[in-house]
CSV table of C-alpha atoms in Angstrom, one decimal:
chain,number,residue,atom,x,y,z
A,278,UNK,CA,115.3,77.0,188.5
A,279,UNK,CA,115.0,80.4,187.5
A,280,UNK,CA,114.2,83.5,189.5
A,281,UNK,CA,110.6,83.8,187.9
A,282,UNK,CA,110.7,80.4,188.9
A,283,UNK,CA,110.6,81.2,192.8
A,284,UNK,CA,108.6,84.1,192.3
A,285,UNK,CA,111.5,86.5,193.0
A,286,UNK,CA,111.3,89.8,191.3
A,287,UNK,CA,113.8,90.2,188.8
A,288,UNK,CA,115.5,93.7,188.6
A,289,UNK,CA,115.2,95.7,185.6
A,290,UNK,CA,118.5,94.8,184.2
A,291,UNK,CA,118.0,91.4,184.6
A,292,UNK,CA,114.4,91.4,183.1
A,293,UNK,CA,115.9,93.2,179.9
A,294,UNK,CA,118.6,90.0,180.3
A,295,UNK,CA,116.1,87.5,180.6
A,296,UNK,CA,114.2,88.8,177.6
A,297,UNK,CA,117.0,89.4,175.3
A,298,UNK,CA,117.5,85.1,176.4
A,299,UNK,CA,114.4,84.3,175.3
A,300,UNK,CA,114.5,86.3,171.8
A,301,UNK,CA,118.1,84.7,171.3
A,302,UNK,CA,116.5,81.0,171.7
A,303,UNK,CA,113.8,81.9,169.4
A,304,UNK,CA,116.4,83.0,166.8
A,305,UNK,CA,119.0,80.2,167.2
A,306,UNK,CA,116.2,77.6,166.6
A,307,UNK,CA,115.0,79.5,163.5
A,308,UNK,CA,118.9,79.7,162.1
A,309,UNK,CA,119.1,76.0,162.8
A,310,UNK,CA,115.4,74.9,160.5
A,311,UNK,CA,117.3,76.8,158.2
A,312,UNK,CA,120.9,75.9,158.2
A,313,UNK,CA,120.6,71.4,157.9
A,314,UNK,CA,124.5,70.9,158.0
A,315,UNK,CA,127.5,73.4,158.7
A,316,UNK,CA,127.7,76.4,155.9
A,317,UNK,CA,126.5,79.9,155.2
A,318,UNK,CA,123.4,80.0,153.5
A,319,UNK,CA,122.1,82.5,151.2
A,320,UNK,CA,118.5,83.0,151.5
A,321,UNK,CA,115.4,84.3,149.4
A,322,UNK,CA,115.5,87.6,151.3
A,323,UNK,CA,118.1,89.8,149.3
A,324,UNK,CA,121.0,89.8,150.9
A,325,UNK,CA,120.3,88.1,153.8
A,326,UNK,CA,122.7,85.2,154.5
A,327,UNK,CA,122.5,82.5,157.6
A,328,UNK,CA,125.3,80.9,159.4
A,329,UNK,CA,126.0,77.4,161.1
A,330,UNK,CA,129.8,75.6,162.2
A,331,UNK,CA,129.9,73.0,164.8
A,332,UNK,CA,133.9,72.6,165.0
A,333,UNK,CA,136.3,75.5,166.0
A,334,UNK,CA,138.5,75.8,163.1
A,335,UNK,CA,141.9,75.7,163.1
A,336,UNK,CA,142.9,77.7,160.0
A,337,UNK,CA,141.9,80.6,159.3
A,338,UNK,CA,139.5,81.2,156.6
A,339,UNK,CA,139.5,83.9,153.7
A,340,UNK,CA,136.6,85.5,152.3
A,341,UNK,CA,135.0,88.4,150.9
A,342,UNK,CA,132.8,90.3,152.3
A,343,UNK,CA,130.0,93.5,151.4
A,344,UNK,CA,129.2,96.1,153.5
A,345,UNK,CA,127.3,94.1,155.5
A,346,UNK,CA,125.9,93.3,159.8
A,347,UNK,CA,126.5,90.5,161.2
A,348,UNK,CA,125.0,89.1,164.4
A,349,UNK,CA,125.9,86.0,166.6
A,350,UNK,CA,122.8,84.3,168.3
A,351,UNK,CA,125.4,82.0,169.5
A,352,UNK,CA,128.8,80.9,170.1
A,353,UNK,CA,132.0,82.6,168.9
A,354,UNK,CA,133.8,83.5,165.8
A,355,UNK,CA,136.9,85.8,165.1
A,356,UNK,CA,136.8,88.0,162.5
A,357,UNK,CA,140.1,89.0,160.6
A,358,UNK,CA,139.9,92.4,159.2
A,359,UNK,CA,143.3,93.7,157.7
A,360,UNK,CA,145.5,94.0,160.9
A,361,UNK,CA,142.6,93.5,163.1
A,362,UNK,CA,140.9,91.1,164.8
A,363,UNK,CA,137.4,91.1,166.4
A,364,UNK,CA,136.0,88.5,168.7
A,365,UNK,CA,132.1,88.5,167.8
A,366,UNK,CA,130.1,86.2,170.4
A,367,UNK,CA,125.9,85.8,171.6
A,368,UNK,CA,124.1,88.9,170.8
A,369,UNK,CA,127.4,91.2,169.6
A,370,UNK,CA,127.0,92.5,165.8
A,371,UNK,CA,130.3,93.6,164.1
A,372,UNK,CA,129.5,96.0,161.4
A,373,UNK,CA,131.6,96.7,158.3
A,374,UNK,CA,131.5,99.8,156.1
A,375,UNK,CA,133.0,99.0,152.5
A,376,UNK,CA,133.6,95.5,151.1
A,377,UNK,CA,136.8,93.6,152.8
A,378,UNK,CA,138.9,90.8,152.0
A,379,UNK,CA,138.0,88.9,155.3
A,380,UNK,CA,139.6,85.8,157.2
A,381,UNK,CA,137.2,84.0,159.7
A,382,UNK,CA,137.8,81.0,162.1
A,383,UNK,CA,135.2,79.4,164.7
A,384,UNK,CA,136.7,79.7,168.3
A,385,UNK,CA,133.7,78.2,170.5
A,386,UNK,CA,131.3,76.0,169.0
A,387,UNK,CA,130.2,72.6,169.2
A,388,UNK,CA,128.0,70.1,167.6
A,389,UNK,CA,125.1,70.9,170.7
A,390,UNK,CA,125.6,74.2,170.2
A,391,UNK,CA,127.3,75.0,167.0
A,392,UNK,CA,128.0,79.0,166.3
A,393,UNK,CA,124.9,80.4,164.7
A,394,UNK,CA,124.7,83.7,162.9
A,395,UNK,CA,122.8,85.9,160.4
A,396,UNK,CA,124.4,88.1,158.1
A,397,UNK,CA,122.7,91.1,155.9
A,398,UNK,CA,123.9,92.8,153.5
A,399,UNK,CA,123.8,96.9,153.9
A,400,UNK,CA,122.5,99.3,151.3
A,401,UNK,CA,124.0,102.7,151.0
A,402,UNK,CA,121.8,104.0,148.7
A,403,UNK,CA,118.3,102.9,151.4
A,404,UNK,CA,121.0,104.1,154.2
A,405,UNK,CA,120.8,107.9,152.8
A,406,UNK,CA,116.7,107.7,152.4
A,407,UNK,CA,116.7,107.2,156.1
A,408,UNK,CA,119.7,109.4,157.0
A,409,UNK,CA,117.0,112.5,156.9
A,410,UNK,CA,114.2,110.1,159.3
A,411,UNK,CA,116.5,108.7,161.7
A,412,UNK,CA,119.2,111.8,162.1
A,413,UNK,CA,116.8,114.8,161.7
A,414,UNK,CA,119.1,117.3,163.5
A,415,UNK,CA,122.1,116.4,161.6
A,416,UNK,CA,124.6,113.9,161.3
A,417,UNK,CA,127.5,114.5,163.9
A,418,UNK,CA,130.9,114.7,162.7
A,419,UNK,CA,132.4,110.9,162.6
A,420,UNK,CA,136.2,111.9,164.1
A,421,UNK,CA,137.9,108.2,163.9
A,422,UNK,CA,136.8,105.4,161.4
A,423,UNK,CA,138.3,102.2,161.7
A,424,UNK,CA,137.7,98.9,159.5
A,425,UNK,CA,134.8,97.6,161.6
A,426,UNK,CA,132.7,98.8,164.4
A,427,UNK,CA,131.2,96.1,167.5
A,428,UNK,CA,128.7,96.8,170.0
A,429,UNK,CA,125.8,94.5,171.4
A,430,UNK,CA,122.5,94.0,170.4
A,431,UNK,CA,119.5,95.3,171.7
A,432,UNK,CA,116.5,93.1,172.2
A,433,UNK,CA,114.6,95.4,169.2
A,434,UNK,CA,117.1,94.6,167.1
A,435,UNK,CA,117.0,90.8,167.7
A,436,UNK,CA,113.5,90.9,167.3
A,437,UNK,CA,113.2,92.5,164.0
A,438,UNK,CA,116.1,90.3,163.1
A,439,UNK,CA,114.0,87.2,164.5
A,440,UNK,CA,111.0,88.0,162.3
A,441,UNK,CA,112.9,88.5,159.2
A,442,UNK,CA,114.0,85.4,159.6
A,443,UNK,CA,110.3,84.1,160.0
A,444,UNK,CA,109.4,85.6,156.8
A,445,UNK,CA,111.2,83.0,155.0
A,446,UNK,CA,108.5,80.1,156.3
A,447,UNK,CA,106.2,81.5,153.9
A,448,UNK,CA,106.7,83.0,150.1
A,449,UNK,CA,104.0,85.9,150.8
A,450,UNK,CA,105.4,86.6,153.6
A,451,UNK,CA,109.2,87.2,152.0
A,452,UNK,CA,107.8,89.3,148.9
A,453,UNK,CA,105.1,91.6,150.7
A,454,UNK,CA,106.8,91.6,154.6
A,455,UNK,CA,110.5,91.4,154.6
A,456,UNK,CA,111.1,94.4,153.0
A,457,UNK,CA,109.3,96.2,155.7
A,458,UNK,CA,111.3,94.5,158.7
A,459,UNK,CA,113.9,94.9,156.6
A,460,UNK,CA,113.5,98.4,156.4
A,461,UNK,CA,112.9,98.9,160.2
A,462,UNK,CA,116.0,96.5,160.7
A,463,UNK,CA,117.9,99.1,159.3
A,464,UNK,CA,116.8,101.8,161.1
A,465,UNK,CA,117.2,100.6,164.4
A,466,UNK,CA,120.9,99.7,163.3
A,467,UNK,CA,120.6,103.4,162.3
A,468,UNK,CA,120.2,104.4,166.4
A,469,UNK,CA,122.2,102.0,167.4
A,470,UNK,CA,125.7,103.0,168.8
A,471,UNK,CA,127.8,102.7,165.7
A,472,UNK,CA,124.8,103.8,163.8
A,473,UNK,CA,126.6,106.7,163.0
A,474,UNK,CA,129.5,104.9,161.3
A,475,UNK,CA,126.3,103.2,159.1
A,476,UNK,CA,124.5,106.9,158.7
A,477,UNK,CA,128.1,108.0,156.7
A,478,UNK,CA,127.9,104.8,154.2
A,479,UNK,CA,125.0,107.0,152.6
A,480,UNK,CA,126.3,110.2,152.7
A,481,UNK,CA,127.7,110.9,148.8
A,482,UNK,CA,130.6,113.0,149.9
A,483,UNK,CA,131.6,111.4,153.1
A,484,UNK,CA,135.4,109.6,152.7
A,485,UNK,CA,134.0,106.5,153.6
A,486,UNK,CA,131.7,106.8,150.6
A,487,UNK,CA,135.1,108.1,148.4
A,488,UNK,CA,137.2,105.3,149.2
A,489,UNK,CA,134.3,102.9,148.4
A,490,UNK,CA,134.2,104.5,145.5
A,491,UNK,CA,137.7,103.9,144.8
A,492,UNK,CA,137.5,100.3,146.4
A,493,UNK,CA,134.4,99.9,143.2
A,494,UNK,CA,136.8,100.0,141.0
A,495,UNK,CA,139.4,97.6,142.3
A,496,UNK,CA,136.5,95.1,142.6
A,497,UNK,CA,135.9,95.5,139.1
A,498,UNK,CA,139.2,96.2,137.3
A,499,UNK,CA,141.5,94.2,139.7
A,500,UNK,CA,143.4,92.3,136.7
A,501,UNK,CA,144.6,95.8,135.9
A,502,UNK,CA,147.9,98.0,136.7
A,503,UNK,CA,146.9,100.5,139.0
A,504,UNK,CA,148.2,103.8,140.3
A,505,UNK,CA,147.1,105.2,143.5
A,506,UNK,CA,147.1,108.6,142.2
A,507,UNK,CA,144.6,107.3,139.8
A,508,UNK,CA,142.6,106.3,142.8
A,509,UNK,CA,143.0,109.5,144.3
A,510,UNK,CA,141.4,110.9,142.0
A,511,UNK,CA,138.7,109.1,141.5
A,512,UNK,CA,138.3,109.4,145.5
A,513,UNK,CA,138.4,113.2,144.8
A,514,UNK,CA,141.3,113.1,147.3
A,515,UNK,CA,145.4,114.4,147.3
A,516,UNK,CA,147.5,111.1,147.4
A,517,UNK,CA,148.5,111.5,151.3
A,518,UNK,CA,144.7,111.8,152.1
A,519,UNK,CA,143.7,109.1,150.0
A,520,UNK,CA,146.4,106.9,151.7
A,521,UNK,CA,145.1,107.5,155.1
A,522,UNK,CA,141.4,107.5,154.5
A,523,UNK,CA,142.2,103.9,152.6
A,524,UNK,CA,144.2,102.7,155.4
A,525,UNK,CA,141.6,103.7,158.4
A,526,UNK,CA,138.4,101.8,156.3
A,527,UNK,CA,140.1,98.8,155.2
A,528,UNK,CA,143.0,98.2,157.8
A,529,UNK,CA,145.6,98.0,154.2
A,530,UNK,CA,147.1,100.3,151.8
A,531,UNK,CA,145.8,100.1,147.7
A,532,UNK,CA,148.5,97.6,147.0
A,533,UNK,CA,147.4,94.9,149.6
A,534,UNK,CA,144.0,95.1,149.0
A,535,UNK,CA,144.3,94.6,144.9
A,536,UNK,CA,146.5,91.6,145.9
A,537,UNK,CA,144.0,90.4,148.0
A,538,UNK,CA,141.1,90.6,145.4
A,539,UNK,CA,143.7,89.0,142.5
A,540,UNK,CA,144.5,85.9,145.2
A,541,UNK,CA,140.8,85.4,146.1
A,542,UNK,CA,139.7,85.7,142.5
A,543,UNK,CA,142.0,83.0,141.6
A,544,UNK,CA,141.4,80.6,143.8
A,545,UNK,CA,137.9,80.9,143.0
A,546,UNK,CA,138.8,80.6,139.2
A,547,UNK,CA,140.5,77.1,140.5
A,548,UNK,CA,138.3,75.9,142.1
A,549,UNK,CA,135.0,76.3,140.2
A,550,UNK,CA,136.6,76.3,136.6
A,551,UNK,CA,139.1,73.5,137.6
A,552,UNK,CA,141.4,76.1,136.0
A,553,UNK,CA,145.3,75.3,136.7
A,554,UNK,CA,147.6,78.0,138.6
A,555,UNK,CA,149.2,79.7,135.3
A,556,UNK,CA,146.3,80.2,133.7
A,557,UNK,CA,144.2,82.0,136.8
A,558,UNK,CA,147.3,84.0,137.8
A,559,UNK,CA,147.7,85.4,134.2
A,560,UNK,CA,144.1,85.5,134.0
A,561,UNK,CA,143.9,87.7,137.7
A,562,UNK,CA,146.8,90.1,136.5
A,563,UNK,CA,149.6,88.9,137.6
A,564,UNK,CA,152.8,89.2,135.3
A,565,UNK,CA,155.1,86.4,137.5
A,566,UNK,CA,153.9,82.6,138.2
A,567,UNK,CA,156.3,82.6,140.4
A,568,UNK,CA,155.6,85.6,142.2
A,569,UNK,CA,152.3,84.7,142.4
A,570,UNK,CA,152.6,81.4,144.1
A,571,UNK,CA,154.7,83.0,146.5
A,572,UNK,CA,151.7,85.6,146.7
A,573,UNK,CA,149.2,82.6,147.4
A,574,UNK,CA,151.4,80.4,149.7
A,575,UNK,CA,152.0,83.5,151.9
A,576,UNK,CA,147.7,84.4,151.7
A,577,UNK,CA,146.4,81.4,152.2
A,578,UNK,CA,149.1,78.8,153.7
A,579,UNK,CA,149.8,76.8,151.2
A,580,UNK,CA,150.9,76.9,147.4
A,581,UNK,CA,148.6,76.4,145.0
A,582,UNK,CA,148.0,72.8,143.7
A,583,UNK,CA,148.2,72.0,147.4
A,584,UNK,CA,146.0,74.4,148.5
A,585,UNK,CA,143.0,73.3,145.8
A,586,UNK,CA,143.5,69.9,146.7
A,587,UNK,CA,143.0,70.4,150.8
A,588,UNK,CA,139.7,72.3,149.6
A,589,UNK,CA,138.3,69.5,147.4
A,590,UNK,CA,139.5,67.4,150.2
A,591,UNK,CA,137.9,69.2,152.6
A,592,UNK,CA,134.6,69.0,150.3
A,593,UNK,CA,134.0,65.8,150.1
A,594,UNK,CA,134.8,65.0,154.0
A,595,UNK,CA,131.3,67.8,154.4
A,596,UNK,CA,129.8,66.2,151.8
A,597,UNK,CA,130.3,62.5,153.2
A,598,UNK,CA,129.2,63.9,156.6
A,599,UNK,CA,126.1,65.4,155.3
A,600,UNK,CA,125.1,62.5,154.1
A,601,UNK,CA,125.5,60.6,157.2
A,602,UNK,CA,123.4,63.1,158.9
């Protein structure tokens, strides 16, 4: 029984508490109408993305991710950034300025209460159109940047979360609405307390948006020889600067992330093409076979033929479940 319950007034931190509860519920059962089995879920709201796992993993797993929020409505799930790790549970949002190579793995969930999250993809160029709105006195000077930024949730940012969410019950109501909440979404990120670290995504000339710059090209040129200085450049940065900016937004130097992208790209190649090992390596850059399948064994666990097959394994296991359900 509850303290409204006996008629027991709540104090104010507690009534904030017990309202943040409430929107959380709301949320988690709106994730779950639109999440049916375990998976991440793109949805007819640009770059909004929706979350469900019932089992704590046991491997890590990799991914790639945008600049992008996300935040937990319930249970628990670390987040691998470079050489850190975050724990993200209920109501924390873990923010990340440029796009990562990411490893994730599902450390409290359950098939009552599987982990439930929303994701949304972050715009630099509608960040700097409410820079001026949001920071009208100035943005302050950012002194430390790291590869992601956690903090909790207020209940306004649940609730515009919540009804973004409900815009997808009705078509209308995703084409004429959820840009608006998307909008105010943003700028309550904006005030948040890492809101800062979001302001500087939109800012033209700030390092983070230098780096990303350089981190654009990777993305798109990764099959090809690269030189940092190169990068440097491009980052309108000395090669020493360039190094450390790199290193503080994405937790790895140039190198490591380019192998990261050529790895991921690969396995996707694999997998979706049904392309063998030779082939994608040669196809992702890489001059070796057998430096790349030591490469991939030491990314993601397992050589690999072996590593495809535990995937399509894994596949049709979900698949068999799903059906069940």
């Amino acid at each position: 029984m509850s303290k409204t319950d006996n008629h027991l007034e709540l104090t104010p931190g507690e009534a904030i508490e017990e309202s943040i509860d409430l929107e959380m519920a709301k949320l988690s059962h709106l994730i779950c109408n639109h999440s049916p089995y375990d998976g991440t879920f793109s949805q007819r709201i640009s770059g909004l993305h929706i979350r469900r796992y019932s089992k704590i993993g046991t491997d890590w797993v990799k991914s790639f991710y945008l600049p992008s929020v996300l935040i937990v409505a319930q249970g628990v799930k670390a987040v691998r950034l470079g050489q850190e790790t975050f724990e993200v549970g209920r109501s924390h949002m873990l923010m990340i300025p440029v796009a990562l190579p990411v490893a994730l793995k599902t450390i409290q969930a359950s098939s009552l209460e599987p982990f439930l999250g929303i994701g949304l993809t972050l715009d630099p160029e509608k960040i700097a159109e409410f820079v001026p709105k949001v920071y009208p006195q100035g943005l302050h000077t950012v002194q430390t940047r790291r590869v992601g930024y956690i903090t909790d949730a207020d209940k306004g940012i649940i609730n515009a979360v919540t009804r973004l969410v409900e815009c997808l019950h009705n078509p209308s109501d995703t084409e004429l609405l959820a840009p608006i909440v998307k909008d105010e979404l943003l700028m309550r990120l904006m005030r948040s307390p890492i809101g800062v670290h979001i302001a500087e995504m939109g800012f033209a000339d700030s390092s983070v948006q230098h780096v990303a710059k350089a981190i654009g090209w990777l993305r798109n040129n990764f099959n090809q020889p690269m030189e940092v200085s190169d990068l440097a450049r491009l980052a309108h940065m000395s090669v020493s600067v360039f190094h450390k900016h790199f290193k503080e937004v994405t937790s790895m130097s140039p190198l490591q992330y380019q192998k990261a992208l050529r790895l991921q790209e690969a396995r996707h190649l694999m997998l979706s093409r049904q392309m063998d090992a030779i082939t994608a390596c040669q196809l992702v850059g890489y001059a070796s076979a057998s430096q790349f399948s030591r490469d991939y064994s030491s990314y993601f666990g397992n050589p690999p033929r072996r590593d495809i097959a535990k995937l399509h394994q894994q596949a049709q296991k979900s698949n068999e479940a799903n059906e069940i359900d």
